[in-house]
Amino acid sequence: MAVVSNEKMSAKQIITCAAYAMGRRVADVELNDVHEVLKDQNQFVWIALHEPSEETLERVQQEFGLHDLAIEDAHSAHQRPKIELYGDSIFVVLRTAQVNQQHIDFGETHFFVGDNYIVTVRHKSSVSYANVRSMCEHSPHLLSKGQGFALYAVMDFIVDQYFPVVHELEMELEAIEDNIFKDKPSRETTQQIYQLKRDLLEVKRAVSPLVEVCNRLTRFEIKCISEETRPYFRDVYDHVVRINEMVENTRELLNTALEANFSLISISQNDVSKKFAGWAAIIAVPTMVAGFYGMNFRFMPEIEWEYGFYAVILLTVAACILLYYFFKRSGWL
Amino acid sequence: MAVVSNEKMSAKQIITCAAYAMGRRVADVELNDVHEVLKDQNQFVWIALHEPSEETLERVQQEFGLHDLAIEDAHSAHQRPKIELYGDSIFVVLRTAQVNQQHIDFGETHFFVGDNYIVTVRHKSSVSYANVRSMCEHSPHLLSKGQGFALYAVMDFIVDQYFPVVHELEMELEAIEDNIFKDKPSRETTQQIYQLKRDLLEVKRAVSPLVEVCNRLTRFEIKCISEETRPYFRDVYDHVVRINEMVENTRELLNTALEANFSLISISQNDVSKKFAGWAAIIAVPTMVAGFYGMNFRFMPEIEWEYGFYAVILLTVAACILLYYFFKRSGWL
Amino acid sequence: MAVVSNEKMSAKQIITCAAYAMGRRVADVELNDVHEVLKDQNQFVWIALHEPSEETLERVQQEFGLHDLAIEDAHSAHQRPKIELYGDSIFVVLRTAQVNQQHIDFGETHFFVGDNYIVTVRHKSSVSYANVRSMCEHSPHLLSKGQGFALYAVMDFIVDQYFPVVHELEMELEAIEDNIFKDKPSRETTQQIYQLKRDLLEVKRAVSPLVEVCNRLTRFEIKCISEETRPYFRDVYDHVVRINEMVENTRELLNTALEANFSLISISQNDVSKKFAGWAAIIAVPTMVAGFYGMNFRFMPEIEWEYGFYAVILLTVAACILLYYFFKRSGWL
Amino acid sequence: MAVVSNEKMSAKQIITCAAYAMGRRVADVELNDVHEVLKDQNQFVWIALHEPSEETLERVQQEFGLHDLAIEDAHSAHQRPKIELYGDSIFVVLRTAQVNQQHIDFGETHFFVGDNYIVTVRHKSSVSYANVRSMCEHSPHLLSKGQGFALYAVMDFIVDQYFPVVHELEMELEAIEDNIFKDKPSRETTQQIYQLKRDLLEVKRAVSPLVEVCNRLTRFEIKCISEETRPYFRDVYDHVVRINEMVENTRELLNTALEANFSLISISQNDVSKKFAGWAAIIAVPTMVAGFYGMNFRFMPEIEWEYGFYAVILLTVAACILLYYFFKRSGWL
Amino acid sequence: MAVVSNEKMSAKQIITCAAYAMGRRVADVELNDVHEVLKDQNQFVWIALHEPSEETLERVQQEFGLHDLAIEDAHSAHQRPKIELYGDSIFVVLRTAQVNQQHIDFGETHFFVGDNYIVTVRHKSSVSYANVRSMCEHSPHLLSKGQGFALYAVMDFIVDQYFPVVHELEMELEAIEDNIFKDKPSRETTQQIYQLKRDLLEVKRAVSPLVEVCNRLTRFEIKCISEETRPYFRDVYDHVVRINEMVENTRELLNTALEANFSLISISQNDVSKKFAGWAAIIAVPTMVAGFYGMNFRFMPEIEWEYGFYAVILLTVAACILLYYFFKRSGWL
């Protein structure tokens, strides 16, 4: 019965389990038979898992003799991107990201790479690596470089997926710029800035440890990564550095945008004050005049004059118009 | 009599004092007999102290031949997290933290680790390591790696306790975000931001030196830490780096929150000014009209007119309503 | 027919393809014959391409045996400045910049340098390197140092083009300073500051990786760069460091300018408030007086007095003038 | 005569000049006879100077063969903390600090340490090292480690004096916090913040170079510092790092306090505006009503009505009270 | 004729050209005869140039066999401070600074130092090194250490000239502090802050690369700098580090001053608002009363009362005084 449940389980969790020789897929293997295949030094096994159960991971551990801690890490998907050496094998953790309806979905992928095997463990991330695998299978002269190249192919795919993510964030920054410089200052813009900062930090946290990971894959002597695949990891390194730079750039611009936004709010405040002061001054004139002629003195010459009323109205209106032009010219209205 | 007082003292200060062989607890030992046990190279002694008196520490010093400075440090519990080598033995200082009713309680734990002994000294921190010890005793295949593994087990426990602490701080940040973006700007929010900053700095001070401590435990040749326990310290290292990153992240978001808060206060100020200006303008109309018809000119046609009074009231109200809609549309009211 | 299309293609894409010996141009070579020329160790080939097609690049790759990844990079022109070693040959990526009607145009140039060849690949950047080449040809004693000197000559030319760019940015900063300290605070100035920050970041991104590139050309043993050309790359290094410093300086001043701008907006706001308060106080006097004498009490002595009206006017005007001087002196008007 | 003046001079400038053997003071020595004592390799000489004249320093230089530059430095007391090696001897500069009536007094102490001598030169700092010396003399088993331990004892004393200084600064920060969060924003608080920043920078400048000084004393091979005193300097190093951290912490909190202060000033400004607007609205009601009934229309029904006056007063007061509650509820009053 | 023009030229450009042996000036040499003097290994030549023409530099280049690039740099005086090794000779660039009527004048000095020569090239900087030279000549025991000591003497002189410059900047900061905390916020203060920031950046740019220059002179093996002059360069290094620290300190305080200034502007704005609100409230009372008794109701008891007028005035004045004290006590006036 254990076998049956295993079969069922495999259907979901084990995406692929195949042996490759000379860069070509030579056989699909049962997980339980992997140790047989591993005896042939000219082959390597590529296993792709998706959110494996503890049981599956245990079987993988037994087949390849992996370290307890690596398996523990592979099960609980909340790791920082990192690379660890356990004897001759390495354990790599990457975080994946995709844009999904203006929202960034993060996932996680783990790699166990050894002498003649590579195991990829996908968590949460929705994009399958089936395409990467088939692309590799279409260029056997590259895949013949071994499991190191398979590792590169998937890493390159994961890293390249960050470019649209960062592009999306740059677009959001531009939208914020438009809001700041074209529209009025608003609570929404401030909140957008804050949200973008949050997203940038999240992406940075996922990408920046990759610099060190790629660096180690490029420089240090790791037995299971063949010498000739090194330039490929340097290429991934370049991409990672570029993504980091783009994120850093966007972050610095965002900080400036926040400050510019703040300056503009103050200028806007200034404008309100000036406008208010200007209109208050204009309205003060007729009010003062009206008060003046509302006094109850017995002897006020104009009051007796027949056209006094009209004369006063005319003068008042003239004064208001004069004030209006004066404020208009000095930019208060 | 000295022995009696020692017995009494031990009851409180010495939590455990046991010998382990092959990963299994083989005997409870008297502190005074420890040097006997140490002669057997296949055993190691694990002593757990809690706020020991100077006397107890002196006895421990004599039993293991510890350095004066380390004992002095272990007595006065105000150290930075650090690791120090004294010949073949090491002295490690860690700071512990727990959330206690929305408040962070900090404690301190010191370790003396030598060839075949480990002494843990707890200060202030209220959580006992009894559970860790019993968990270790339940997996003898791990504990058989020696006192290095015991050190790892307690360190891992201490570091893992920082996750809920940091989580609590992240929750507080979210509460602050809600206050900022949903409610009105208030003095309380500003004070909360300041308090959170204080807590973050405190946690950072406790955690960030751990990066160096773990690093040294992982990399350098330390005789009393067996080679095979190194990957375990690398695991602790990973956790420490992640906690550091979370704190750093929260801190950067908090800074942005402080600035966003500030922007929103200014926008709010702007709104008050606009509202005031708008209503002042609306009220200025009837005031001006009233002043106008309060003038004492002898010849003012409308005044004599029977319906003048009503006509003026109507016109004034109409003007006010017009102004109201005008300001409403331009967002001043 | 392939040859014909090649000829046509060359006309546009292949600017030069010449062999140099002893620092002098000895022959123009067909791209297809380059491998013949390369056999003579005393010569080196200099090929200049401009936005080459995939076909041309493939031919170049075959002639010189270049690495797939470098060719891929050379085709898609969106690289960070970098230097990469592939065996004995190096691949260098630089970003170029020119001021074009107050706008910075960025381009990209790639170099393949090997044992006795140098290939330059220009992308987007509009300035041709024909002048650099002819200048090199006019000082054969320098060009005789080999392809390393050719690389230096073009790099030096590219780096020197950043000086007018940075100068332009410094001019813009000065214009912003004038706006801030001489004119009124305005939205335009804030937007200019933001735009300048954007440009500075762009230039910095293009220049700062050059420090590392030049450093490696100066220090490490690279076979295809002769020992005696090293001081020249140190010279380029110096220029790059200076440009970086100028950009950094401008950026720091810009940040201070942003804050100064903000202070001045607040002071300006302060001035508006004071002016408004001052005038409001002056206008409040006659308004109060008018209201006072507008009361309907039966017994108000001045009202009956014949010159009351004039006396009141005089006193009111006097009070206003007094207030005006008072506010003038205390800086509120 | 030179001898006489020397005697007189010594009385003030030369605090102690004694020879130590096996950790015990064996003799008081004349400065001129020191070279005699130095011949005995089992002894070391400890000389304590206080603001020595050029003459005294010259004699010291001759007795121990010190370098010109070190003597020059020791005379002009405006050095950065540093350690310098001159052949087998070292020259150490420290800055001292004490709290003196809420004011920090800085001083300077220089050390010349060689094969079997230590010279301490005190400048300005008012606390004498007599206590340190006598404490050393009371634990001969420690002082028998040589002049290296004497250096440690004084350095430890100097560094420990920074703790009350930093504590004082932390107290000041707490006072500022109380001012900010409990009282109204004031000019004094802003000035206090600035002053505290100044003090923090001063302390940081005095302490931070000590990290490097202690590091070199701990790590590098310095002949005149015996191997067994190294852990002691590591202890000083720990204290220095902790002081640095405390200063850094206080500085970061101070920056946040400055920003929080600023937010609260703005909120306070907001409150003033709201209060003013609220009361202005309440006062606008009776003003408008009074103006209304001050109009001179011939036909205004209420005016003729006997109780009109009282009815209007009642309605106006009612409207004011209504407005008052409305503003109270929405937090404007 | 060439010789004549050379003579004339020398009069201006070549300040000194002398040979030194055993620390004493032994002969004045013609530039054309220098190669003769260089043959004697016990002598060194010291040449001082001031803004030399291309011709003079070419002659110097020929006499000492200097590198093209160094000569090119020495001619165009816009270099960063740096040190470069060309074989056995070194080329050093320093920037000089002096205070000149509250203005900082920057200059540049270049050094060529080789086996037995030192050439100093002054640009723009107005202070001559004649004094340094004569001081060196007065202490032959030091100058006998060779051209390395001559280099030190001039460098020390140049670096020491930065102290008054930095002192001037510190004075300016204090003036700004006085403006901020004692006077009213003003545009001038903001502009002064900006100007000081500019000056600080300029000085920092001139001084900070010196750390690296001095470091290399102290640490690396440079043949033409004798071992025994190393401590002297360490002394210059110390001064440079101190100047850097002072600049950095002033810069950090300036940033805090900018923010404090900003806080005070806001508090000042707050004061204006409060004062305005307070006086507006006081003036509102008589205005309301006047309006009240200006109503035209037929039945208003007080109006008929003979002393109504005086009673109302009294009450109004009393209310105003009451309000005044109320606002005074709560700090609004």
XYZ file of N, CA and C in Angstrom, chain C residues 141-142 152 170 173-174 177 180-183 185 219 228 231-235 237-239 241-242 245-246 249 252-254 256-257 259-264 266-271 273-274 276-278 280-281 284 287-288 291-302 329-332, chain E residues 67-69 72-73 78-80 82 84-86 184-188 190-191 193-194 197-198 201-202 204-205 208-209 216 251 255 258-259 261-262 264-266 268-273 275-276 283 286-287 289-291 293-297 300 302-310 312-313:
420
model
N 54.663 55.476 -32.642
C 55.498 54.981 -31.528
C 54.618 54.532 -30.364
N 53.404 55.102 -30.238
C 52.495 54.676 -29.182
C 51.677 53.469 -29.622
N 43.068 51.452 -25.001
C 43.215 52.642 -24.170
C 42.716 53.886 -24.889
N 26.532 70.158 -13.698
C 26.928 71.167 -12.713
C 26.322 72.530 -13.046
N 22.828 72.498 -11.913
C 22.749 72.709 -10.468
C 22.853 74.192 -10.151
N 23.767 74.879 -10.848
C 23.912 76.311 -10.592
C 22.649 77.079 -10.968
N 20.342 76.546 -8.165
C 20.719 77.397 -7.035
C 20.198 78.813 -7.223
N 16.569 78.943 -6.613
C 16.208 78.797 -5.210
C 16.491 80.070 -4.419
N 17.708 80.604 -4.586
C 18.114 81.700 -3.706
C 17.721 83.076 -4.234
N 17.451 83.174 -5.542
C 17.122 84.507 -6.067
C 15.643 84.656 -6.347
N 15.021 83.605 -6.841
C 13.609 83.727 -7.200
C 12.721 83.199 -6.079
N 10.068 80.389 -4.473
C 9.967 78.936 -4.581
C 8.902 78.591 -5.601
N 45.754 46.357 -12.768
C 46.431 45.509 -11.805
C 46.673 44.079 -12.258
N 53.603 47.718 -20.690
C 53.907 49.158 -20.804
C 52.676 50.026 -21.053
N 50.311 52.035 -17.331
C 50.173 53.406 -16.807
C 49.069 54.179 -17.518
N 48.829 53.845 -18.796
C 47.784 54.561 -19.527
C 46.410 54.253 -18.940
N 46.194 52.992 -18.595
C 44.888 52.642 -18.009
C 44.743 53.266 -16.619
N 45.880 53.437 -15.917
C 45.838 54.116 -14.625
C 45.380 55.553 -14.814
N 45.775 56.124 -15.945
C 45.361 57.481 -16.269
C 43.839 57.540 -16.478
N 41.754 55.451 -15.259
C 41.229 55.219 -13.906
C 41.091 56.535 -13.149
N 42.143 57.351 -13.194
C 42.113 58.653 -12.530
C 40.944 59.513 -13.006
N 40.771 59.536 -14.321
C 39.678 60.340 -14.872
C 38.326 59.823 -14.380
N 37.673 58.158 -11.669
C 37.475 58.484 -10.263
C 37.068 59.947 -10.116
N 37.696 60.818 -10.912
C 37.340 62.237 -10.823
C 35.901 62.501 -11.243
N 33.637 61.403 -8.553
C 33.654 62.374 -7.461
C 32.804 63.594 -7.787
N 32.907 64.053 -9.040
C 32.123 65.224 -9.437
C 30.629 64.917 -9.357
N 29.598 64.671 -5.692
C 29.562 66.035 -5.165
C 28.280 66.752 -5.555
N 25.354 65.384 -3.692
C 25.240 65.819 -2.298
C 24.776 67.273 -2.218
N 25.328 68.112 -3.094
C 24.881 69.506 -3.113
C 23.409 69.598 -3.488
N 22.990 68.742 -4.417
C 21.591 68.755 -4.845
C 20.676 68.413 -3.677
N 21.305 68.958 -0.534
C 21.261 70.139 0.318
C 20.386 71.218 -0.316
N 20.476 71.345 -1.632
C 19.658 72.343 -2.326
C 18.176 72.049 -2.115
N 16.830 70.574 0.394
C 16.457 70.940 1.751
C 16.435 72.459 1.945
N 17.406 73.133 1.337
C 17.432 74.595 1.425
C 16.169 75.156 0.790
N 15.818 74.608 -0.368
C 14.608 75.008 -1.069
C 13.409 74.890 -0.138
N 13.391 73.799 0.580
C 12.290 73.522 1.477
C 12.240 74.539 2.618
N 13.392 74.852 3.186
C 13.467 75.872 4.224
C 12.936 77.196 3.700
N 13.344 77.538 2.485
C 12.951 78.832 1.930
C 11.461 78.889 1.650
N 9.282 77.455 3.472
C 8.678 77.682 4.778
C 8.844 79.134 5.218
N 10.042 79.683 4.978
C 10.250 81.087 5.337
C 9.286 81.956 4.547
N 9.113 81.621 3.277
C 8.221 82.375 2.417
C 6.784 82.288 2.953
N 6.412 81.106 3.403
C 5.098 80.900 4.008
C 4.957 81.785 5.249
N 6.020 81.827 6.014
C 6.077 82.665 7.196
C 5.847 84.127 6.839
N 6.516 84.561 5.772
C 6.395 85.955 5.332
C 4.963 86.277 4.944
N 2.259 84.857 6.022
C 1.439 84.919 7.237
C 1.632 86.235 7.966
N 2.878 86.660 8.074
C 3.164 87.908 8.779
C 2.556 89.095 8.072
N 0.088 89.135 6.018
C -1.360 89.081 6.121
C -1.800 89.576 7.500
N -1.127 89.084 8.546
C -1.500 89.481 9.901
C -1.329 90.982 10.078
N -0.205 91.507 9.541
C 0.068 92.930 9.675
C -1.024 93.783 9.042
N -4.012 92.874 8.187
C -5.298 92.629 8.856
C -5.415 93.521 10.085
N -4.319 93.660 10.844
C -4.341 94.504 12.032
C -4.594 95.955 11.659
N -8.083 96.455 10.702
C -9.018 96.242 11.806
C -9.340 97.563 12.523
N -12.120 99.674 10.783
C -13.337 98.857 10.854
C -13.954 98.950 12.251
N -13.081 98.848 13.256
C -13.576 98.907 14.629
C -14.152 100.289 14.939
N -17.466 100.741 13.233
C -18.492 99.989 13.954
C -18.905 100.746 15.207
N -17.900 101.264 15.885
C -18.128 101.982 17.131
C -19.098 103.145 16.941
N -18.811 103.961 15.938
C -19.667 105.138 15.726
C -20.915 104.792 14.939
N -21.051 103.502 14.611
C -22.277 103.073 13.945
C -23.325 102.631 14.952
N -22.963 102.623 16.257
C -23.912 102.189 17.282
C -25.049 103.213 17.422
N -26.187 102.705 17.785
C -27.376 103.563 17.807
C -27.741 104.146 19.166
N -26.749 104.280 20.033
C -27.064 104.860 21.341
C -27.600 106.282 21.171
N -28.475 106.608 22.033
C -29.067 107.946 21.931
C -28.049 108.987 22.350
N -27.246 108.659 23.351
C -26.321 109.668 23.891
C -24.869 109.336 23.585
N -24.334 109.806 22.478
C -22.921 109.639 22.165
C -22.374 111.017 21.843
N -21.601 111.592 22.771
C -21.197 112.991 22.666
C -20.589 113.371 21.316
N -19.534 112.602 20.844
C -18.804 113.043 19.642
C -19.721 113.200 18.438
N 8.889 97.954 11.386
C 10.124 97.853 12.165
C 10.351 96.417 12.668
N 9.277 95.751 13.055
C 9.463 94.384 13.565
C 9.454 93.348 12.430
N 9.537 93.820 11.199
C 9.724 92.917 10.071
C 8.499 92.140 9.636
N 7.326 92.557 10.063
C 6.134 91.806 9.644
C 5.567 92.306 8.325
N 58.114 60.014 -17.215
C 57.107 59.407 -18.086
C 56.234 60.485 -18.737
N 55.857 60.270 -19.991
C 54.991 61.196 -20.727
C 53.740 61.590 -19.946
N 53.056 60.578 -19.395
C 51.758 60.850 -18.751
C 51.921 61.743 -17.538
N 52.430 65.224 -18.721
C 51.137 65.744 -19.196
C 50.280 66.205 -18.010
N 50.208 65.371 -16.977
C 49.454 65.722 -15.768
C 50.015 66.983 -15.127
N 44.719 70.162 -13.176
C 43.364 69.854 -12.697
C 43.281 68.409 -12.279
N 44.227 68.015 -11.459
C 44.306 66.632 -11.042
C 43.688 66.437 -9.665
N 43.327 65.178 -9.389
C 42.976 64.768 -8.026
C 44.275 64.499 -7.297
N 46.974 62.433 -5.735
C 47.265 61.013 -5.995
C 48.759 60.781 -5.921
N 51.608 58.185 -7.917
C 51.767 57.163 -8.943
C 53.221 56.745 -9.028
N 53.414 55.462 -9.192
C 54.760 54.948 -9.364
C 55.051 54.730 -10.835
N 56.154 55.326 -11.307
C 56.636 55.021 -12.649
C 58.017 54.421 -12.460
N 16.228 85.640 14.089
C 15.058 85.072 13.425
C 15.508 84.229 12.254
N 14.678 83.275 11.822
C 15.048 82.506 10.631
C 15.081 83.437 9.432
N 16.086 83.285 8.606
C 16.188 84.178 7.455
C 16.710 83.440 6.238
N 16.441 84.020 5.084
C 16.949 83.453 3.838
C 18.469 83.425 3.844
N 19.069 84.445 4.439
C 20.533 84.549 4.404
C 21.161 83.341 5.116
N 19.966 80.348 5.501
C 19.849 79.168 4.650
C 20.914 79.190 3.553
N 21.106 80.352 2.969
C 22.108 80.455 1.909
C 23.519 80.242 2.458
N 24.278 78.367 4.990
C 24.419 76.923 5.217
C 24.808 76.222 3.929
N 24.108 76.599 2.855
C 24.397 75.974 1.566
C 25.831 76.266 1.122
N 28.301 74.246 3.068
C 28.302 72.863 2.589
C 29.167 72.730 1.344
N 29.023 73.666 0.437
C 29.828 73.691 -0.787
C 31.319 73.722 -0.459
N 32.580 70.466 1.035
C 32.761 69.420 0.026
C 34.046 69.640 -0.762
N 34.311 70.897 -1.057
C 35.525 71.235 -1.813
C 36.770 70.839 -1.021
N 36.919 68.687 1.420
C 36.958 67.241 1.563
C 37.552 66.577 0.322
N 37.152 67.085 -0.823
C 37.668 66.544 -2.083
C 39.172 66.710 -2.189
N 40.595 64.291 1.329
C 40.367 62.865 1.586
C 41.249 61.925 0.752
N 41.603 62.258 -0.515
C 42.488 61.317 -1.215
C 43.887 61.273 -0.602
N 50.213 55.055 1.345
C 51.135 54.358 0.450
C 52.574 54.784 0.715
N 30.489 68.844 8.837
C 29.431 68.520 7.896
C 28.225 67.924 8.610
N 24.450 69.553 8.885
C 23.181 68.903 8.541
C 22.169 69.054 9.673
N 20.908 72.529 9.754
C 19.902 72.752 8.712
C 18.532 72.292 9.198
N 18.509 71.125 9.849
C 17.232 70.600 10.336
C 16.717 71.395 11.531
N 17.324 74.524 12.056
C 16.849 75.760 11.445
C 15.420 75.578 10.957
N 15.197 74.453 10.343
C 13.902 74.159 9.786
C 12.839 74.045 10.886
N 12.960 75.477 13.750
C 12.731 76.799 14.316
C 11.875 77.667 13.406
N 12.040 77.500 12.087
C 11.166 78.221 11.155
C 9.719 77.822 11.418
N 9.502 76.539 11.631
C 8.144 76.062 11.870
C 7.598 76.585 13.190
N 8.481 79.283 14.611
C 8.258 80.711 14.386
C 6.928 80.928 13.661
N 6.664 80.061 12.695
C 5.394 80.101 11.965
C 4.237 79.876 12.939
N 4.444 78.941 13.827
C 3.463 78.651 14.855
C 3.188 79.880 15.701
N 4.263 80.577 16.090
C 4.130 81.772 16.923
C 3.328 82.840 16.209
N 3.616 83.025 14.912
C 2.884 84.029 14.143
C 1.400 83.694 14.146
N 1.100 82.425 13.886
C -0.309 82.008 13.838
C -1.002 82.256 15.169
N -0.142 84.368 17.601
C -0.248 85.798 17.871
C -1.409 86.394 17.093
N -1.472 86.012 15.815
C -2.522 86.524 14.965
C -3.901 86.121 15.505
N -9.748 91.646 19.097
C -10.398 92.677 18.287
C -11.832 92.284 17.943
N -14.884 94.016 20.544
C -15.532 95.320 20.303
C -16.278 95.357 18.976
N -15.711 94.632 17.955
C -16.400 94.608 16.661
C -17.788 94.006 16.803
N -19.602 93.748 19.569
C -20.444 94.638 20.400
C -20.970 95.797 19.571
N -20.041 96.400 18.783
C -20.437 97.550 17.967
C -21.530 97.145 16.996
N -21.322 95.980 16.345
C -22.332 95.501 15.416
C -23.658 95.318 16.139
N -24.917 96.768 18.821
C -25.661 98.005 19.123
C -25.890 98.847 17.887
N -25.449 98.363 16.742
C -25.738 99.066 15.502
C -27.018 98.561 14.857
N -27.637 97.530 15.475
C -28.869 96.982 14.915
C -30.000 97.992 15.067
N -30.901 97.942 14.093
C -31.937 98.960 14.035
C -33.260 98.566 14.691
N -33.220 97.664 15.637
C -34.474 97.285 16.302
C -35.083 98.502 17.001
N -34.694 98.386 21.949
C -33.477 97.887 22.567
C -33.222 98.715 23.816
N -30.986 99.136 26.327
C -29.783 99.884 26.702
C -29.648 101.171 25.912
N -30.086 101.096 24.686
C -29.871 102.245 23.815
C -30.538 103.501 24.345
N -31.656 103.286 24.948
C -32.396 104.436 25.467
C -31.764 104.964 26.749
N -31.080 104.050 27.461
C -30.486 104.397 28.760
C -29.390 105.426 28.575
N -29.379 106.448 29.453
C -28.472 107.569 29.264
C -26.995 107.160 29.322
N -26.676 106.245 30.270
C -25.257 105.864 30.431
C -24.898 104.566 29.719
N -25.866 104.100 28.894
C -25.661 102.847 28.163
C -24.339 102.862 27.399
N -24.116 103.928 26.688
C -22.934 104.057 25.869
C -21.671 103.799 26.689
N -21.559 104.502 27.838
C -20.349 104.378 28.645
C -20.225 102.992 29.258
N -21.341 100.177 28.086
C -20.944 99.215 27.054
C -19.450 99.329 26.775
N -18.960 100.556 26.635
C -17.528 100.753 26.394
C -16.707 100.099 27.499
